[in-house]
PDB file of C-alpha atoms in Angstrom:
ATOM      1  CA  UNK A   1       0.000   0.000   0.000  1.00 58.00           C
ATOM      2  CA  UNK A   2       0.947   3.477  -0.634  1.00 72.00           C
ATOM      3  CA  UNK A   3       1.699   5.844   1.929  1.00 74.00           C
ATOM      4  CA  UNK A   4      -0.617   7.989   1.536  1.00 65.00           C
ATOM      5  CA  UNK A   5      -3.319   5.045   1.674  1.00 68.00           C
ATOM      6  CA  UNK A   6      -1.650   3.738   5.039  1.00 68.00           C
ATOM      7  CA  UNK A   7      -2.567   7.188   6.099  1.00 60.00           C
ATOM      8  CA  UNK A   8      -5.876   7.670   5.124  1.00 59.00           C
ATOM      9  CA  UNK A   9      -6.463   4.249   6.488  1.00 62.00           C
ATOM     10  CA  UNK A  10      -5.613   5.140  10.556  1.00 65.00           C
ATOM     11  CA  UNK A  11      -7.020   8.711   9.661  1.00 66.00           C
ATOM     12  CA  UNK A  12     -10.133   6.892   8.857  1.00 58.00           C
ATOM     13  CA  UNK A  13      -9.921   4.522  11.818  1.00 60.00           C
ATOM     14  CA  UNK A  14      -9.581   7.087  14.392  1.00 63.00           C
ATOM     15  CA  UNK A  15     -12.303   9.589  13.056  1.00 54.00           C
ATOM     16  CA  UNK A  16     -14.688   5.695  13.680  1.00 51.00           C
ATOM     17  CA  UNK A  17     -13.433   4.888  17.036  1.00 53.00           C
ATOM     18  CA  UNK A  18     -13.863   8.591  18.173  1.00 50.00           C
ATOM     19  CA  UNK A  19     -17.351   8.959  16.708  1.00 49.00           C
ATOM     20  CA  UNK A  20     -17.675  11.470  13.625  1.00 44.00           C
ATOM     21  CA  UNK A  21     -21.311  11.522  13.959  1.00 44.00           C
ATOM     22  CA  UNK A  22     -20.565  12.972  17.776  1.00 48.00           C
ATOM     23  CA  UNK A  23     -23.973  13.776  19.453  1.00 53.00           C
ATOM     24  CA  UNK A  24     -22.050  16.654  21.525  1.00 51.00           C
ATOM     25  CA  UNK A  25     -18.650  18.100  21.353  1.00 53.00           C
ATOM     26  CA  UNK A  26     -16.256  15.172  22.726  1.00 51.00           C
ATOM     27  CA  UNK A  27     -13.025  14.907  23.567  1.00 50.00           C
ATOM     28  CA  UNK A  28     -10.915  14.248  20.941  1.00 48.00           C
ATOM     29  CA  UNK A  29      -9.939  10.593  21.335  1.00 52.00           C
ATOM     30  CA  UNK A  30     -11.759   8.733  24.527  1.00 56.00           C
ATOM     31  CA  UNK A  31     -12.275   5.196  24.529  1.00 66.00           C
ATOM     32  CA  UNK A  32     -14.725   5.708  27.441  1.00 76.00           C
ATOM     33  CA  UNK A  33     -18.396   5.697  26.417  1.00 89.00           C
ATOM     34  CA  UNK A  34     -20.606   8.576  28.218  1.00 92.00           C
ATOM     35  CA  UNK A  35     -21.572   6.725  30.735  1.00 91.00           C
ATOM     36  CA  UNK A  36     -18.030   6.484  32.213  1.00 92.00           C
ATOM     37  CA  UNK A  37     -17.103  10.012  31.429  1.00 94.00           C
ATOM     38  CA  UNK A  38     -20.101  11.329  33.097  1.00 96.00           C
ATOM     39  CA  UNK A  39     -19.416   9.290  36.833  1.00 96.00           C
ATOM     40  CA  UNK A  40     -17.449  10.894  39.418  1.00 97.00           C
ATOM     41  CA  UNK A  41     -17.925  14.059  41.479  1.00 98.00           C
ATOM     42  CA  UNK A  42     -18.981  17.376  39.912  1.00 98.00           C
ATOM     43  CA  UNK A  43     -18.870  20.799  41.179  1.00 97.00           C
ATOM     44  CA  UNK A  44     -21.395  23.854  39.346  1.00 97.00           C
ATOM     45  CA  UNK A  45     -19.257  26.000  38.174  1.00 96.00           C
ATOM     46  CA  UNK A  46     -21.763  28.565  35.997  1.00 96.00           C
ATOM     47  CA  UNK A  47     -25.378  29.054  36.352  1.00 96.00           C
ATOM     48  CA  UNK A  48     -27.629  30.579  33.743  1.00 96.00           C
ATOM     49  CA  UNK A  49     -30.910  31.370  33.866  1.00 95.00           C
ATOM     50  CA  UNK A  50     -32.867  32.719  30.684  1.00 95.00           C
ATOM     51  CA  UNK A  51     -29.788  33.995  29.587  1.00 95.00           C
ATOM     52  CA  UNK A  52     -28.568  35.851  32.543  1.00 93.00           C
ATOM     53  CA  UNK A  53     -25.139  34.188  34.910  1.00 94.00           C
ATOM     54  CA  UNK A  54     -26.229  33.719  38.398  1.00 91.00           C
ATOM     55  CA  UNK A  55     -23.535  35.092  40.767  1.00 83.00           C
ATOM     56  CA  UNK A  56     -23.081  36.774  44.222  1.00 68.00           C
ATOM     57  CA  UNK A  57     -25.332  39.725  43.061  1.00 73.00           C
ATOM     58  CA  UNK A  58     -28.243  38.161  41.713  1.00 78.00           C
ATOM     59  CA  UNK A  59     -28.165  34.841  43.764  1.00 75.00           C
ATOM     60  CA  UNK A  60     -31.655  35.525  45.379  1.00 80.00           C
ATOM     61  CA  UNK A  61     -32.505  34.535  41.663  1.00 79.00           C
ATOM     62  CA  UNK A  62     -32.350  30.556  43.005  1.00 81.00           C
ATOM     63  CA  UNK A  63     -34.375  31.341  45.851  1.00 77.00           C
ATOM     64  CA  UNK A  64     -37.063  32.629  43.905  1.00 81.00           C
ATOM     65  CA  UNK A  65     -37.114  30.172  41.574  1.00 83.00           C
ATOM     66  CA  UNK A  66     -36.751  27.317  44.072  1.00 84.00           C
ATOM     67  CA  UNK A  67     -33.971  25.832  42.477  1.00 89.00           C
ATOM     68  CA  UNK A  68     -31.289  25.938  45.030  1.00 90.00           C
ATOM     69  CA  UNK A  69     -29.196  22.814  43.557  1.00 93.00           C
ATOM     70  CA  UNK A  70     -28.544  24.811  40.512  1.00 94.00           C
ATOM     71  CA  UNK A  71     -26.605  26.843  42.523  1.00 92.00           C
ATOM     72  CA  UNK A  72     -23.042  28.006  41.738  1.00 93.00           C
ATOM     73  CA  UNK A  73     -20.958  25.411  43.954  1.00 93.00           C
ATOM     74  CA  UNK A  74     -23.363  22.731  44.413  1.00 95.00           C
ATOM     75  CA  UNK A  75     -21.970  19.704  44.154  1.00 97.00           C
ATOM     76  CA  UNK A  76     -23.522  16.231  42.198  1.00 98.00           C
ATOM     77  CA  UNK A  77     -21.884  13.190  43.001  1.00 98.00           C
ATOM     78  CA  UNK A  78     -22.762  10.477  39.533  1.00 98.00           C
ATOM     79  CA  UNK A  79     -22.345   6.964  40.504  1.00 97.00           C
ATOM     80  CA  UNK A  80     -21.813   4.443  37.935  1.00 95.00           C
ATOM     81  CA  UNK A  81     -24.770   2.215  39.619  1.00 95.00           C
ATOM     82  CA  UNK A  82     -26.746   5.302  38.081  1.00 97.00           C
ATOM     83  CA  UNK A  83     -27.419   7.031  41.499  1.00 97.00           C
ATOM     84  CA  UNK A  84     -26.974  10.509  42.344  1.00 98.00           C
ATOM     85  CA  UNK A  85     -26.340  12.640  45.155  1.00 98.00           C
ATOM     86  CA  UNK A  86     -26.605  15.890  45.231  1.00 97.00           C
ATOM     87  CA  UNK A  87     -25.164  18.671  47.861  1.00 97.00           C
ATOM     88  CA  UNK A  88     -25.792  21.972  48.223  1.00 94.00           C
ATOM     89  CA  UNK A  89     -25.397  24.977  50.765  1.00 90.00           C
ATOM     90  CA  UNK A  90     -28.924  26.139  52.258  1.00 88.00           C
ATOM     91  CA  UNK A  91     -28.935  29.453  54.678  1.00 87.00           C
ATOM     92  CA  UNK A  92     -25.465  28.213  56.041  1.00 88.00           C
ATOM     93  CA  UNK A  93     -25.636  24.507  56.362  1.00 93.00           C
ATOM     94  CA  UNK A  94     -24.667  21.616  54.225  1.00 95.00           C
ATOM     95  CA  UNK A  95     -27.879  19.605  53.064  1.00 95.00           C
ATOM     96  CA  UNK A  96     -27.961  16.474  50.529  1.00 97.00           C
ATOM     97  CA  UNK A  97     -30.061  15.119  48.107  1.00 96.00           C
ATOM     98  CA  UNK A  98     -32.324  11.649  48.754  1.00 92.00           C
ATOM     99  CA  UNK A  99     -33.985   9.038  46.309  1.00 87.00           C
ATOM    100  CA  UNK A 100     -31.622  10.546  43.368  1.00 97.00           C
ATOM    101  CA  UNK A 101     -30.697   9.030  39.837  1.00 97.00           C
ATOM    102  CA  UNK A 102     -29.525   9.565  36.541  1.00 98.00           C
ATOM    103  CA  UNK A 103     -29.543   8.084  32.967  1.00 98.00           C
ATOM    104  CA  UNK A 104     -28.859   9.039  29.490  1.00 98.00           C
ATOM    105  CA  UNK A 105     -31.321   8.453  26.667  1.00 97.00           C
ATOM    106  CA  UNK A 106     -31.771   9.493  23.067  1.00 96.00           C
ATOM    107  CA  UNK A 107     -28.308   7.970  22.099  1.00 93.00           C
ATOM    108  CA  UNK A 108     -26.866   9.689  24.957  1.00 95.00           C
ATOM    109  CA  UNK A 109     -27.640  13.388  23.943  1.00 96.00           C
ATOM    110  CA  UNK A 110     -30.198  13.796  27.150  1.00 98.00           C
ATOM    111  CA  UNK A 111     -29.514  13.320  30.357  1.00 98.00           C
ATOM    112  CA  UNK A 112     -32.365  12.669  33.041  1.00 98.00           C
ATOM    113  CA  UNK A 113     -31.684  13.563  36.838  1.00 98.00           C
ATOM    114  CA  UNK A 114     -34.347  13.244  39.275  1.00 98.00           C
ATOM    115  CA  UNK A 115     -33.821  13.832  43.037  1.00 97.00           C
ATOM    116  CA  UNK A 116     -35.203  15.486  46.136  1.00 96.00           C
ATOM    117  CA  UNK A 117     -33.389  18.230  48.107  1.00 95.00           C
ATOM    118  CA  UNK A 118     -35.176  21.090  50.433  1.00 91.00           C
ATOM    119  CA  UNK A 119     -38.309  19.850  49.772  1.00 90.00           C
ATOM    120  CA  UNK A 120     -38.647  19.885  46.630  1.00 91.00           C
ATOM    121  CA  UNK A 121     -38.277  17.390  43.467  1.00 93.00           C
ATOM    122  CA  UNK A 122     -36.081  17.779  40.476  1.00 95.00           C
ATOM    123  CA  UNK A 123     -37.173  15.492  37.301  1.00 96.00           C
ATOM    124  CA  UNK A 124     -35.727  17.203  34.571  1.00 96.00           C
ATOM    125  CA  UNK A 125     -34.076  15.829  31.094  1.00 98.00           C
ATOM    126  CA  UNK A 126     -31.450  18.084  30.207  1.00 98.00           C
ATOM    127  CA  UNK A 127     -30.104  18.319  26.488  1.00 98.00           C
ATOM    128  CA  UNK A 128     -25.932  17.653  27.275  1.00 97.00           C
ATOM    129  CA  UNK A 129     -23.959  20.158  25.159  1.00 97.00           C
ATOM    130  CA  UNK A 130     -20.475  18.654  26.426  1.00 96.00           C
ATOM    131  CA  UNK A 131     -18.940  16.124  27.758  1.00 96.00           C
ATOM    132  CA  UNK A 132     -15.422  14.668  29.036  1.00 93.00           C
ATOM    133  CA  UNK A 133     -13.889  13.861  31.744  1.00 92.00           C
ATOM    134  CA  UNK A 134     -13.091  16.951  33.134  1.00 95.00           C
ATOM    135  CA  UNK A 135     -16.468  19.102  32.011  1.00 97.00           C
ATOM    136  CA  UNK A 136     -19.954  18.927  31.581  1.00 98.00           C
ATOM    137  CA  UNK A 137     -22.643  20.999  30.304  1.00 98.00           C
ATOM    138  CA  UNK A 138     -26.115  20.747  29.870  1.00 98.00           C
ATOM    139  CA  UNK A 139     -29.230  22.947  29.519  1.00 98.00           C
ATOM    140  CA  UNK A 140     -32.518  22.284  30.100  1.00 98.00           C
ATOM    141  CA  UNK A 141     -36.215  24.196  30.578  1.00 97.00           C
ATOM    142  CA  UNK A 142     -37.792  23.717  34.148  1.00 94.00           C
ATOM    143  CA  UNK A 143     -41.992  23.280  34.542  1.00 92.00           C
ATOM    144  CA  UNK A 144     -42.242  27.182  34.986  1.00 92.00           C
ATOM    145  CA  UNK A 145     -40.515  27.897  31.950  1.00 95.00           C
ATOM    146  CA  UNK A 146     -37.342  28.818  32.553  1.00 95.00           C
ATOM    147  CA  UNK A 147     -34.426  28.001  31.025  1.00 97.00           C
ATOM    148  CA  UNK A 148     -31.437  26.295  32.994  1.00 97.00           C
ATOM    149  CA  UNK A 149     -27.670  26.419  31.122  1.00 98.00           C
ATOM    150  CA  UNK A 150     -25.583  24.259  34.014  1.00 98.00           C
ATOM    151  CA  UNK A 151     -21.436  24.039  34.005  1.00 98.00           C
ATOM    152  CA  UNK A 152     -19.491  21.878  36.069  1.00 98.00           C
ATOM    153  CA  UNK A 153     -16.253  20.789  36.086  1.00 98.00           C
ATOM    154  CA  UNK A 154     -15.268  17.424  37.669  1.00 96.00           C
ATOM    155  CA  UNK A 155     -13.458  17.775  41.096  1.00 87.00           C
TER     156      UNK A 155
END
């Protein structure tokens, strides 16, 4: 074989084992499917809400809404037995999650969480824009309408 036929050959192999027909940005090679990139403990690192970043001067934004585990800093802990935990910081104190899970669908390009925390239940499927091993990011619209853009980065 020629060369250049040796090359397009592994070219060719790599763009198959890294998916060309990705369903989100991935990372460039990764053997690991979604479901292995996506366990391990995740921090919020960026909140947006309709279009606007929820930080230290517009935090009473979460309150309002009653979505305090999309808060800046929560933490979700993604178990590969598909259970979730998630932690967040309410008026000064530590509180976690109960009866959470998780699980992709639609070839992996949503991602359902459902949990309790603070009284109240999350059941959302959020559309995943990225994700490796190191950051994920997903967006999804709440029962009141709003729309949620989350960013974590794995800790």
């Amino acid at each position: 074989m020629s060369r250049k036929r040796i090359l397009f050959a592994t070219i060719l192999g790599i763009l198959v084992l890294t998916g060309v027909s990705c369903r989100y940005p991935q990372p460039v090679f990764s053997l690991h499917k979604p479901e292995y990139r996506i366990v391990g403990s995740w921090q919020i690192s960026h909140t947006y809400l309709n279009g606007a970043e929820i930080d230290s001067t517009n935090s009473q934004l979460i309150s309002e809404t009653g979505y305090r585990a999309n808060a800046p800093g929560s933490f979700y802990y993604i178990y590969a037995d598909y259970v979730l935990q998630v932690m967040t910081i309410y008026n000064g104190e530590i509180r976690y999650s109960s009866a959470g899970n998780w699980y992709f669908q639609n070839d992996y390009k949503d991602l359902v969480l459902q949990f309790n925390i603070l009284g109240k239940r999350y059941n959302y499927i959020a559309a995943v824009q990225k994700l490796s091993r190191r950051e994920l990011i997903y967006e999804y619209d709440d029962e009141a309408g709003n729309h949620w853009k989350i960013m974590m980065n794995s800790r």
